[in-house]
Coordinates of C-alpha atoms in Angstrom, one line a residue:
Chain A
M9 CA 109.8 100.4 143.2
K10 CA 111.4 97.6 144.3
K11 CA 108.7 95.9 143.8
I12 CA 107.6 96.7 139.5
T13 CA 111.4 96.2 138.9
F14 CA 110.9 92.4 140.5
F15 CA 107.7 91.8 138.4
S16 CA 108.7 93.6 135.1
V17 CA 111.8 90.9 135.8
M18 CA 109.9 88.4 136.5
I19 CA 107.9 88.6 133.5
L20 CA 110.8 89.3 131.0
M21 CA 112.1 86.1 132.6
S22 CA 108.7 84.4 131.5
F23 CA 108.3 85.8 128.1
L24 CA 111.6 84.7 127.8
T25 CA 110.8 81.1 128.6
L26 CA 107.4 81.1 126.8
S27 CA 109.6 82.7 123.2
C28 CA 112.3 80.1 123.6
F29 CA 110.6 78.4 120.8
D30 CA 110.7 79.5 117.5
Q31 CA 108.5 77.6 115.7
S32 CA 110.3 77.9 112.3
K33 CA 114.0 77.3 113.5
P34 CA 114.8 73.8 114.7
N35 CA 115.1 73.2 118.1
Y36 CA 118.3 73.2 120.1
Q37 CA 120.4 70.0 120.1
F38 CA 122.6 68.6 123.2
F39 CA 125.9 67.2 121.7
P40 CA 124.8 68.4 117.4
N41 CA 127.9 66.0 116.4
M42 CA 125.9 62.6 118.2
Y43 CA 122.9 64.2 116.3
E44 CA 124.2 65.2 112.4
S45 CA 127.3 62.6 112.1
V46 CA 129.8 63.7 110.0
G47 CA 128.5 61.7 106.5
Y48 CA 126.4 63.1 104.2
S49 CA 122.9 63.0 104.6
T50 CA 120.8 62.7 101.5
Y51 CA 119.6 65.3 99.5
Q52 CA 122.3 67.2 101.2
E53 CA 123.6 70.6 99.8
S54 CA 127.3 70.3 99.7
D55 CA 130.0 71.5 97.0
A56 CA 131.8 68.2 96.6
F57 CA 130.1 67.9 93.0
A58 CA 129.4 70.6 90.6
N59 CA 125.7 70.7 91.0
G60 CA 126.0 71.7 95.3
I61 CA 123.8 68.9 96.0
E62 CA 124.9 65.0 97.8
A63 CA 122.9 62.9 95.4
Q64 CA 123.8 62.3 91.9
L65 CA 122.3 60.9 89.2
P66 CA 123.1 57.4 88.2
V67 CA 126.5 57.1 85.7
D68 CA 124.3 56.6 82.2
G69 CA 124.0 52.7 81.8
T70 CA 123.8 51.9 85.2
I71 CA 120.9 49.5 85.7
S72 CA 119.6 49.0 89.5
R73 CA 119.5 45.5 91.2
G74 CA 116.1 44.1 90.0
W75 CA 115.6 47.0 87.0
V76 CA 114.0 44.7 83.8
P77 CA 115.1 46.2 80.3
Y78 CA 111.6 47.3 78.7
D79 CA 112.3 47.4 74.4
Y80 CA 108.5 48.9 73.8
P81 CA 109.7 52.8 72.7
D82 CA 107.8 55.6 73.7
T83 CA 105.9 56.4 70.0
N84 CA 102.4 55.4 68.9
E85 CA 103.8 52.4 67.0
G86 CA 105.2 51.0 70.3
Y87 CA 101.9 51.6 72.3
E88 CA 100.5 49.9 69.4
L89 CA 102.7 47.0 69.6
A90 CA 102.9 46.7 73.3
K91 CA 98.6 46.2 73.3
K92 CA 98.8 43.7 70.4
E93 CA 102.3 41.3 71.5
L94 CA 102.9 42.6 75.2
L95 CA 102.1 39.5 78.0
S96 CA 102.1 39.6 81.4
P97 CA 104.7 37.0 83.2
L98 CA 102.5 37.1 86.4
E99 CA 100.0 34.6 86.7
V100 CA 96.6 35.8 87.6
N101 CA 95.6 35.2 91.2
D102 CA 94.3 36.6 94.3
E103 CA 97.7 37.5 95.8
N104 CA 99.0 39.9 92.7
L105 CA 95.0 40.8 92.6
S106 CA 94.6 42.1 96.3
K107 CA 97.8 43.8 95.6
G108 CA 97.2 45.4 92.4
K109 CA 94.1 46.8 94.2
E110 CA 96.0 48.2 97.1
L111 CA 98.9 50.0 95.1
Y112 CA 95.6 51.1 92.5
N113 CA 93.6 52.4 95.5
I114 CA 96.9 55.3 96.0
Y115 CA 97.6 55.7 92.4
C116 CA 95.3 55.3 89.9
A117 CA 91.7 55.4 92.1
V118 CA 92.2 59.3 93.1
C119 CA 91.2 59.8 88.8
H120 CA 90.0 57.0 87.4
G121 CA 87.8 56.3 90.4
S122 CA 87.7 53.0 92.5
K123 CA 85.8 51.2 89.6
G124 CA 87.9 52.2 87.1
D125 CA 84.6 53.7 85.7
G126 CA 86.7 57.3 85.5
Q127 CA 84.8 58.6 88.5
G128 CA 88.0 59.9 90.7
I129 CA 87.7 62.9 92.7
L130 CA 89.8 65.2 90.9
M131 CA 87.1 64.3 88.0
K132 CA 84.2 65.3 90.5
R133 CA 85.6 68.4 91.9
E134 CA 86.8 68.7 87.8
K135 CA 90.5 69.5 88.3
F136 CA 90.6 66.8 85.6
L137 CA 88.1 65.9 82.9
G138 CA 87.0 63.5 80.0
I139 CA 88.7 61.0 82.1
P140 CA 87.3 57.6 80.2
S141 CA 86.3 55.0 81.7
Y142 CA 87.6 51.9 81.3
A143 CA 85.1 49.7 79.4
D144 CA 85.1 52.5 77.0
R145 CA 88.4 52.3 76.2
D146 CA 90.4 49.6 74.2
I147 CA 93.3 47.7 76.8
T148 CA 94.9 45.2 77.2
E149 CA 97.4 44.2 80.1
G150 CA 100.1 45.4 77.6
S151 CA 99.1 48.8 77.0
T152 CA 97.9 49.4 80.7
Y153 CA 101.5 48.6 81.5
H154 CA 102.9 50.8 78.7
V155 CA 100.9 54.1 79.6
L156 CA 102.0 53.3 83.5
M157 CA 105.3 53.0 82.3
Y158 CA 105.4 56.2 79.8
G159 CA 102.5 57.9 80.3
R160 CA 99.7 59.1 77.7
N161 CA 98.9 62.1 76.8
L162 CA 97.7 64.2 80.1
M163 CA 98.4 60.7 82.2
G164 CA 102.7 61.1 83.3
S165 CA 104.4 58.5 83.7
H166 CA 104.6 56.3 87.1
A167 CA 107.5 54.0 86.5
S168 CA 109.0 56.3 89.3
Q169 CA 106.5 55.3 92.1
V170 CA 105.7 51.4 90.7
N171 CA 108.5 49.3 89.8
A172 CA 107.9 46.4 86.8
E173 CA 106.1 43.4 89.0
E174 CA 104.0 46.3 90.7
R175 CA 103.5 48.1 87.3
W176 CA 102.2 44.2 86.1
Q177 CA 99.5 43.7 89.3
I178 CA 97.9 47.0 88.5
S179 CA 97.9 46.3 84.8
Q180 CA 96.3 42.9 86.4
Y181 CA 93.2 45.1 88.6
V182 CA 92.5 47.4 86.4
I183 CA 92.1 44.8 83.4
S184 CA 89.5 42.7 86.1
L185 CA 87.8 46.3 86.6
R186 CA 87.0 46.3 83.0
E187 CA 85.7 42.9 82.9
K188 CA 83.3 43.8 85.8
L189 CA 82.6 47.2 83.4
I190 CA 81.7 45.4 81.1
K191 CA 79.5 42.3 82.4
Chain B
M27 CA 46.6 127.4 58.0
S28 CA 48.0 126.8 61.1
V29 CA 46.1 123.3 61.5
V30 CA 47.2 122.6 57.7
R31 CA 50.8 123.4 58.9
I32 CA 50.9 121.2 61.9
T33 CA 49.4 117.7 60.2
T34 CA 51.9 117.6 56.8
L35 CA 54.5 118.7 59.1
S36 CA 53.5 115.1 61.5
K37 CA 53.1 113.6 58.3
S38 CA 56.5 113.9 57.2
I39 CA 57.7 113.3 60.4
S40 CA 55.7 109.6 60.5
N41 CA 57.4 108.4 56.8
L42 CA 60.2 109.3 58.1
F43 CA 59.9 107.2 61.1
K44 CA 58.5 104.6 58.8
S45 CA 61.9 104.7 56.4
L46 CA 63.6 105.1 59.6
V47 CA 62.0 101.7 60.8
S48 CA 61.4 99.3 57.8
P49 CA 64.8 98.0 57.7
L50 CA 65.4 97.3 61.6
A51 CA 62.1 95.4 61.2
L52 CA 63.5 93.8 58.6
N53 CA 66.6 93.1 60.0
S54 CA 64.7 92.0 63.2
F55 CA 62.9 89.3 61.2
F56 CA 66.0 88.0 59.8
V57 CA 67.6 87.1 63.0
L58 CA 64.7 85.4 63.7
L59 CA 64.4 83.4 61.1
I60 CA 68.0 81.9 61.9
T61 CA 67.7 81.8 65.2
L62 CA 64.6 79.7 64.2
N63 CA 67.4 78.0 61.6
I64 CA 69.4 77.3 63.9
S65 CA 66.5 76.2 67.2
A66 CA 65.5 73.2 64.3
Q67 CA 68.7 72.3 63.8
D68 CA 68.6 71.4 68.1
V69 CA 72.4 72.6 68.7
D70 CA 72.1 72.6 72.4
I71 CA 75.1 74.0 74.3
A72 CA 74.3 72.3 77.8
K73 CA 74.4 68.8 75.6
G74 CA 77.6 70.2 74.0
K75 CA 79.5 71.1 76.9
S76 CA 78.9 67.3 79.0
L77 CA 80.0 66.0 76.0
Y78 CA 83.3 67.7 75.6
N79 CA 83.5 67.5 79.0
A80 CA 83.4 63.8 78.6
N81 CA 85.5 63.7 75.7
C82 CA 87.7 66.5 74.7
A83 CA 88.4 68.2 78.3
S84 CA 91.1 64.8 78.8
C85 CA 93.5 66.9 75.8
H86 CA 91.8 70.2 74.9
K87 CA 91.1 72.8 76.6
L88 CA 88.8 76.4 75.3
N89 CA 91.5 78.8 75.5
K90 CA 94.8 77.0 75.7
K91 CA 97.1 74.6 74.2
L92 CA 97.6 71.3 76.1
I93 CA 97.7 67.6 75.2
G94 CA 96.2 69.3 71.6
P95 CA 95.1 73.0 70.1
A96 CA 92.7 75.4 72.0
L97 CA 89.4 74.3 70.7
K98 CA 87.6 78.0 71.1
G99 CA 87.3 79.1 67.6
V100 CA 87.7 75.8 66.0
S101 CA 84.8 76.0 63.6
A102 CA 85.7 79.1 62.0
K103 CA 89.3 77.5 61.0
Y104 CA 88.1 74.4 59.0
D105 CA 85.6 73.4 57.1
K106 CA 82.9 71.9 59.2
E107 CA 82.9 68.4 56.9
W108 CA 86.6 67.9 57.7
L109 CA 85.8 68.2 61.3
Y110 CA 83.2 65.3 61.1
A111 CA 85.7 63.4 59.5
W112 CA 88.8 64.2 61.8
I113 CA 86.6 64.2 64.8
K114 CA 85.8 60.3 63.7
N115 CA 88.6 59.2 62.5
S116 CA 92.5 61.4 62.7
A117 CA 94.1 58.6 61.9
A118 CA 92.8 57.3 58.8
M119 CA 93.1 60.8 57.3
I120 CA 96.3 61.1 58.0
K121 CA 97.2 57.5 56.2
A122 CA 95.0 59.3 52.9
G123 CA 97.1 62.0 53.1
D124 CA 94.9 65.2 53.6
E125 CA 97.6 68.1 54.1
Q126 CA 95.5 69.5 56.9
A127 CA 95.7 67.2 58.7
I128 CA 99.2 65.8 58.4
A129 CA 99.6 69.5 59.2
I130 CA 98.2 69.4 62.5
Y131 CA 99.5 66.0 63.4
E132 CA 103.5 67.4 62.3
E133 CA 102.7 70.2 65.3
Y134 CA 101.4 68.6 68.1
N135 CA 104.4 66.2 67.8
K136 CA 102.7 63.3 66.1
V137 CA 100.4 62.4 69.0
A138 CA 97.9 60.6 67.5
M139 CA 93.9 61.8 68.4
N140 CA 92.0 59.2 69.2
A141 CA 88.5 58.6 67.5
F142 CA 85.5 58.8 68.6
P143 CA 83.0 57.4 65.8
Q144 CA 80.5 57.1 68.5
L145 CA 80.1 60.6 68.5
S146 CA 77.0 61.9 65.7
N147 CA 77.4 64.7 63.1
E148 CA 75.4 66.2 65.7
D149 CA 76.9 65.1 68.2
I150 CA 79.7 67.0 66.8
D151 CA 77.9 70.0 66.5
N152 CA 76.3 70.4 69.5
I153 CA 80.5 70.3 71.2
L154 CA 81.3 72.9 68.0
A155 CA 78.2 75.0 69.4
Y156 CA 80.2 75.1 73.2
T157 CA 83.6 75.5 71.9
D158 CA 82.7 78.4 70.3
Y159 CA 80.2 79.6 72.3
V160 CA 81.1 83.2 74.5
P161 CA 79.3 83.9 78.0
E162 CA 77.5 86.9 77.9
P163 CA 79.7 88.9 80.6
V164 CA 78.0 88.5 83.5
A165 CA 77.8 90.7 86.7
T166 CA 79.8 87.6 87.9
S167 CA 82.8 89.8 88.4
T168 CA 80.9 92.5 90.0
T169 CA 78.9 90.3 92.7
V170 CA 83.1 88.7 93.2
S171 CA 84.3 92.5 93.8
G172 CA 81.4 93.0 96.2
A173 CA 81.6 89.8 98.2
Q174 CA 86.0 90.8 98.5
S175 CA 85.2 94.2 100.3
S176 CA 82.3 93.0 101.6
T177 CA 85.0 90.5 103.6
G178 CA 87.6 93.5 103.3
E179 CA 85.6 95.9 105.2
P180 CA 85.7 93.9 109.0
S181 CA 89.0 94.0 109.7
L182 CA 88.9 97.2 108.6
A183 CA 86.3 98.4 111.2
N184 CA 87.9 96.4 113.9
D185 CA 90.9 98.3 113.2
I186 CA 89.1 102.0 113.5
I187 CA 87.0 100.3 116.5
L188 CA 90.1 99.5 118.2
G189 CA 92.1 102.9 117.5
L190 CA 89.5 104.6 118.5
L191 CA 89.6 102.6 122.2
I192 CA 92.6 103.3 122.4
V193 CA 92.4 106.7 121.9
V194 CA 90.1 106.8 124.2
L195 CA 91.8 104.7 127.6
L196 CA 94.7 107.9 126.9
V197 CA 92.7 110.6 127.4
L198 CA 90.8 109.0 130.4
V199 CA 94.6 108.4 131.7
T200 CA 95.8 111.9 130.8
M201 CA 92.9 112.6 132.6
L202 CA 93.1 110.7 136.0
Y203 CA 96.3 112.0 136.4
L204 CA 96.6 115.5 135.3
V205 CA 92.8 115.1 138.1
T206 CA 95.5 113.5 140.7
K207 CA 97.8 116.8 139.9
T208 CA 95.6 119.2 140.4
L209 CA 94.0 117.8 144.0
T210 CA 97.4 117.2 145.6
S211 CA 98.1 120.7 144.8
I212 CA 95.1 122.3 145.9
A213 CA 96.0 120.4 149.1
E214 CA 99.6 121.4 150.2
K215 CA 98.2 125.3 149.0
N216 CA 95.6 124.0 152.3
G217 CA 98.5 123.0 154.2
I218 CA 97.4 119.5 154.0
K219 CA 100.0 116.5 154.5
I220 CA 99.0 113.8 151.9
D221 CA 101.3 110.0 154.0
Q222 CA 101.5 107.8 152.4
P223 CA 102.5 104.6 153.9
K224 CA 106.5 103.6 153.4
S225 CA 107.3 101.0 157.1
E226 CA 104.7 99.1 156.7
P227 CA 106.4 96.1 154.0
F228 CA 109.6 96.7 155.4
S229 CA 108.1 95.5 158.9
I230 CA 106.5 92.3 157.1
W231 CA 110.1 92.1 155.9
K232 CA 111.4 92.2 158.7
A233 CA 108.9 89.3 160.5
F234 CA 109.5 87.2 157.9
I235 CA 113.0 87.4 158.6
K236 CA 113.3 86.4 162.1
N237 CA 111.1 83.1 161.3
Q238 CA 113.3 80.7 160.6
F239 CA 110.8 78.3 159.6
L240 CA 108.8 80.6 156.8
I241 CA 113.1 80.9 155.3
F242 CA 113.5 77.4 155.8
S243 CA 110.5 76.2 153.7
S244 CA 110.1 78.8 151.0
V245 CA 114.0 78.6 150.0
V246 CA 112.6 74.5 149.6
L247 CA 109.7 75.7 147.5
L248 CA 112.2 77.9 145.2
L249 CA 114.3 74.9 145.1
L250 CA 112.1 72.7 144.2
S251 CA 110.4 75.0 141.5
S252 CA 113.7 75.9 140.3
A253 CA 114.4 72.5 139.8
Y254 CA 111.3 71.5 138.1
F255 CA 111.4 74.2 135.5
A256 CA 114.7 73.5 134.7
Y257 CA 114.6 69.8 133.9
G258 CA 111.5 70.7 131.9
Y259 CA 113.7 72.8 130.2
M260 CA 116.1 70.4 129.6
M261 CA 113.3 68.4 129.0
Q262 CA 112.5 70.0 125.6
I263 CA 116.1 70.9 124.1
G264 CA 116.3 68.4 121.1
V265 CA 112.6 68.3 121.0
D266 CA 111.1 69.5 117.8
Q267 CA 107.6 69.6 118.3
G268 CA 105.9 71.8 116.6
Y269 CA 108.6 72.7 114.0
M270 CA 107.1 74.8 111.0
P271 CA 109.7 76.2 108.6
V272 CA 108.9 78.2 106.3
Q273 CA 109.1 75.9 102.5
P274 CA 110.4 77.3 99.0
I275 CA 106.9 76.1 97.6
H276 CA 104.0 76.6 99.8
Y277 CA 102.7 73.2 99.3
S278 CA 99.5 72.6 101.0
H279 CA 98.7 69.7 102.3
K280 CA 95.1 70.7 103.1
I281 CA 94.6 71.5 99.4
H282 CA 96.4 67.8 98.3
S283 CA 95.6 65.6 100.9
G284 CA 92.6 67.1 102.4
A285 CA 90.3 68.0 99.9
N286 CA 91.3 67.0 96.4
Q287 CA 91.6 63.8 98.7
I288 CA 95.2 61.6 97.2
E289 CA 96.9 59.3 99.0
C290 CA 99.8 59.9 101.1
Q291 CA 101.4 57.2 99.5
Y292 CA 100.9 58.8 95.8
C293 CA 103.8 61.3 96.6
H294 CA 105.4 59.4 99.5
S295 CA 105.6 56.3 97.3
S296 CA 108.9 55.1 98.5
A297 CA 107.5 54.8 102.4
R298 CA 106.0 51.7 101.1
V299 CA 109.3 50.1 100.2
S300 CA 112.0 51.7 101.7
K301 CA 113.5 53.1 105.6
H302 CA 112.9 56.3 103.9
S303 CA 109.6 58.1 103.3
G304 CA 111.0 60.5 100.7
I305 CA 110.7 64.0 99.3
P306 CA 108.9 63.0 95.7
S307 CA 110.5 64.5 93.2
L308 CA 109.1 66.4 90.9
N309 CA 108.1 64.7 87.8
V310 CA 104.9 63.3 90.2
C311 CA 103.9 66.9 90.6
M312 CA 103.6 67.1 87.4
N313 CA 101.4 64.2 86.4
C314 CA 98.7 66.4 88.4
H315 CA 100.4 70.2 87.3
E316 CA 100.4 69.4 84.1
N317 CA 97.0 70.1 83.3
I318 CA 96.3 72.3 86.7
A319 CA 97.8 75.0 86.0
E320 CA 95.8 77.3 88.3
Y321 CA 94.2 77.4 91.4
N322 CA 90.7 77.6 91.8
G323 CA 89.6 76.1 94.8
E324 CA 88.3 77.7 98.2
E325 CA 90.6 81.0 99.1
D326 CA 92.0 82.3 102.8
L327 CA 91.7 85.8 102.2
E328 CA 92.7 86.6 105.8
K329 CA 96.0 84.7 105.9
G330 CA 96.3 86.1 102.1
Y331 CA 95.7 82.6 100.2
T332 CA 94.1 84.1 97.2
K333 CA 94.1 82.3 94.4
E334 CA 96.6 84.0 93.0
F335 CA 98.7 83.3 95.7
Y336 CA 98.7 79.3 94.8
T337 CA 98.8 79.7 91.1
N338 CA 101.9 81.6 92.1
E339 CA 103.1 78.7 93.5
I340 CA 102.6 76.0 90.8
K341 CA 104.2 78.9 88.7
K342 CA 107.3 78.3 91.0
L343 CA 106.9 74.8 90.3
Y344 CA 107.1 75.4 86.6
K345 CA 110.3 77.3 86.8
A346 CA 111.7 74.5 89.0
V347 CA 110.9 72.0 86.7
G348 CA 111.5 73.5 83.3
W349 CA 108.0 73.4 82.1
N350 CA 107.5 75.9 79.4
E351 CA 103.9 77.3 79.1
E352 CA 103.5 78.1 76.5
T353 CA 105.0 75.7 74.4
Q354 CA 103.6 72.6 76.9
S355 CA 106.7 71.2 76.7
Y356 CA 110.1 71.0 79.1
T357 CA 112.7 73.2 78.4
G358 CA 115.7 71.6 80.2
D359 CA 116.2 74.0 83.1
T360 CA 116.0 72.6 85.6
E361 CA 116.4 74.1 89.2
P362 CA 116.4 72.6 92.4
V363 CA 114.0 72.7 95.0
K364 CA 115.1 73.2 98.8
W365 CA 112.8 72.2 100.7
V366 CA 113.4 72.0 104.5
R367 CA 113.3 69.2 106.8
I368 CA 111.6 69.0 109.5
H369 CA 111.1 65.1 111.0
N370 CA 113.9 64.2 111.2
L371 CA 115.6 62.1 114.2
P372 CA 119.4 61.8 115.3
D373 CA 121.4 60.1 113.2
F374 CA 122.2 57.1 116.0
V375 CA 118.5 56.1 115.9
Y376 CA 117.5 53.9 113.0
F377 CA 114.2 54.3 111.9
N378 CA 112.2 52.1 109.4
H379 CA 109.2 53.1 107.3
A380 CA 108.5 50.5 105.1
Q381 CA 108.9 48.1 108.6
H382 CA 106.0 50.6 110.5
V383 CA 103.7 51.4 107.0
S384 CA 103.7 48.0 105.3
V385 CA 104.4 45.2 107.4
A386 CA 102.8 47.1 111.3
G387 CA 100.4 49.0 108.9
V388 CA 100.5 52.0 110.8
D389 CA 98.3 54.8 109.4
C390 CA 100.4 57.8 108.9
N391 CA 98.4 59.7 111.1
K392 CA 99.7 58.1 113.6
C393 CA 102.6 59.5 114.2
H394 CA 102.5 62.5 111.5
G395 CA 99.0 64.1 113.1
P396 CA 96.0 65.3 110.6
V397 CA 98.2 66.2 108.2
E398 CA 95.1 66.8 105.7
E399 CA 94.1 69.4 107.7
M400 CA 97.7 71.8 107.7
E401 CA 97.8 74.4 105.6
I402 CA 101.4 74.5 106.6
L403 CA 103.1 71.4 107.9
Y404 CA 104.4 71.2 111.2
Q405 CA 106.2 67.9 113.8
Y406 CA 102.8 66.4 115.2
S407 CA 104.6 64.3 117.6
S408 CA 107.5 65.0 119.5
L409 CA 109.6 62.1 117.9
T410 CA 111.5 60.8 121.4
M411 CA 112.7 57.7 122.8
G412 CA 110.0 57.7 125.4
W413 CA 107.3 58.7 122.8
C414 CA 108.8 55.6 120.2
I415 CA 108.6 53.0 123.7
D416 CA 105.0 54.1 125.1
C417 CA 103.9 52.6 121.0
H418 CA 106.3 49.7 121.7
R419 CA 104.9 48.6 125.1
D420 CA 100.8 49.2 123.7
S421 CA 100.8 48.0 120.3
N422 CA 100.1 44.5 119.3
V423 CA 101.5 43.0 116.8
K424 CA 99.9 42.3 113.9
V425 CA 100.2 38.8 112.9
K426 CA 97.6 37.7 110.8
D427 CA 98.7 36.8 107.2
N428 CA 102.1 36.9 108.4
E429 CA 103.8 33.9 108.0
Y430 CA 107.2 35.2 108.8
Y431 CA 106.1 35.5 112.5
T432 CA 103.9 32.4 112.7
K433 CA 106.6 30.2 114.6
I434 CA 107.6 33.0 116.8
H435 CA 104.3 34.2 117.6
E436 CA 102.8 30.6 118.9
E437 CA 106.1 30.1 121.2
L438 CA 106.1 33.5 123.0
S439 CA 102.9 33.9 123.1
K440 CA 102.8 30.3 125.4
K441 CA 105.5 32.1 127.6
Y442 CA 103.3 35.1 128.5
G443 CA 100.5 33.7 128.7
V444 CA 99.3 35.9 126.2
E445 CA 96.5 35.5 122.9
E446 CA 98.0 38.8 121.7
L447 CA 101.6 39.6 122.0
T448 CA 102.5 43.5 122.2
I449 CA 105.5 44.6 120.3
A450 CA 108.0 45.0 123.5
Q451 CA 107.5 41.4 123.6
M452 CA 108.9 40.6 120.7
G453 CA 111.7 42.2 121.6
G454 CA 110.6 45.9 120.5
L455 CA 112.4 47.4 123.3
E456 CA 115.8 45.5 122.5
C457 CA 118.6 49.0 122.4
G458 CA 120.4 46.7 119.3
K459 CA 116.8 47.1 117.0
C460 CA 117.0 51.0 117.0
H461 CA 120.8 51.8 118.1
Y462 CA 123.6 50.2 116.4

């Protein structure tokens, strides 16, 4: 009888130690008040504001540091105007092109293909259809920047992912890809 | 007489038959004519499909409104000549003041359709033939259901087999119990006493207590092993390796990062430039999911990840971001998604993603593990201080093309007498680098 109780206690204990960590919950902490300080962390839930989140939208009219104003409106006319007259402030050099290539491969190649021929992986897997080759479209650096800024048709705006300088670097690389395709 | 009667009867029957058959024959003849006529015009649905996919599909779907209207049955709605003109140059028609053209332009928020002067009338005929084409309801649905039932069967069969085995086991146990019971009762009736060994373990215990060396060594063993387990238990406190919380939207990294090969930084774009890798805002999701409204990829039926399940998760995204699928526009009625943070360093540690991702060029997988294989994301590394230090001791600093480090690299490699410096030799183990 003693043996049975001894073994059952052992099994129960090993079970307890093994099942201690519930994967869907974070583990215990030593001194939690040092791990999580009193200050709010980003996106934390909080009743300090009306909508219950710590992160708030900037006040209307706020301009972030390094923000460059962009005057062309998000309309067909704005697009045509940007295509016609908007020029890149960056000079064409290897540094900008290599940076542009790096960013292009992260943000654009998945649809437009690493060569700009519209044969990205999402196109090949038929998640998107009808992505044109850059060679078939009459695009300029200005129009590419405009589309990156606002998006066009099914392509969404990428302004939240890349800043103004990076958008210009990508545009420069896109035009270099187009020139290679046309040749 | 009877013979005559039969012949007249057969004649009348054959007449009847002819009168019935002739209109049918005529019909089939016309059908043949029409099909011939069509084939003479060379309407090629396959060609139409490839043209449609290459030129139209970026803005139109067959059954659903996208940027432009759904194209199924469009040739019935408009005159053919009008369609030719519209597809080749819609902007010119709007300028010329064509009423139908302006109506469409206004209906779709003044989004101009690209001009396709490169398409010939025959190309457009092919495309229209494809948009009108209704695929015959082939037996695909039955094959699909068959496949499902065949995959569903084995699990059911397994359950049945397991149940049967359990029943058999129970029967065996009860039988054994009954047999021993009857045997002992028989033995008792016959006057035989069954001795059960009771004193033996007791004597072992007595011998054990008398032997002092055995007691000493077992106590030491006990202390050491309990210290070992206590140490192991203490060391895993505050370590969340393997943490796998349930997220409000079942986002599969396996599908996005694995199957579709989307770069990590497409969504976690701030890892490149800031301290945090960041949770992508929902507009980044909508860059693709404006178009992809339902899931058509692989399923995992055992775990319940069906196409409906994934499509339903996309609907959750639409609800949170306030996207109306019917009108293809935002309602402005949004709600935050309460993602659960997995990788969370204590607040007394400074860690910077940009320094590791952009400057050092560390691959995301090095710390986050095979994310592209994770259906549900979990914490791969322990994220303890020892884990950080190990890497800082072993990894070399990437000094190539980095002017910032040129001078200090030269001086330090002279000091340590090495070619390649580790992060630790650059001061990567200083307390103040991460704790301040």
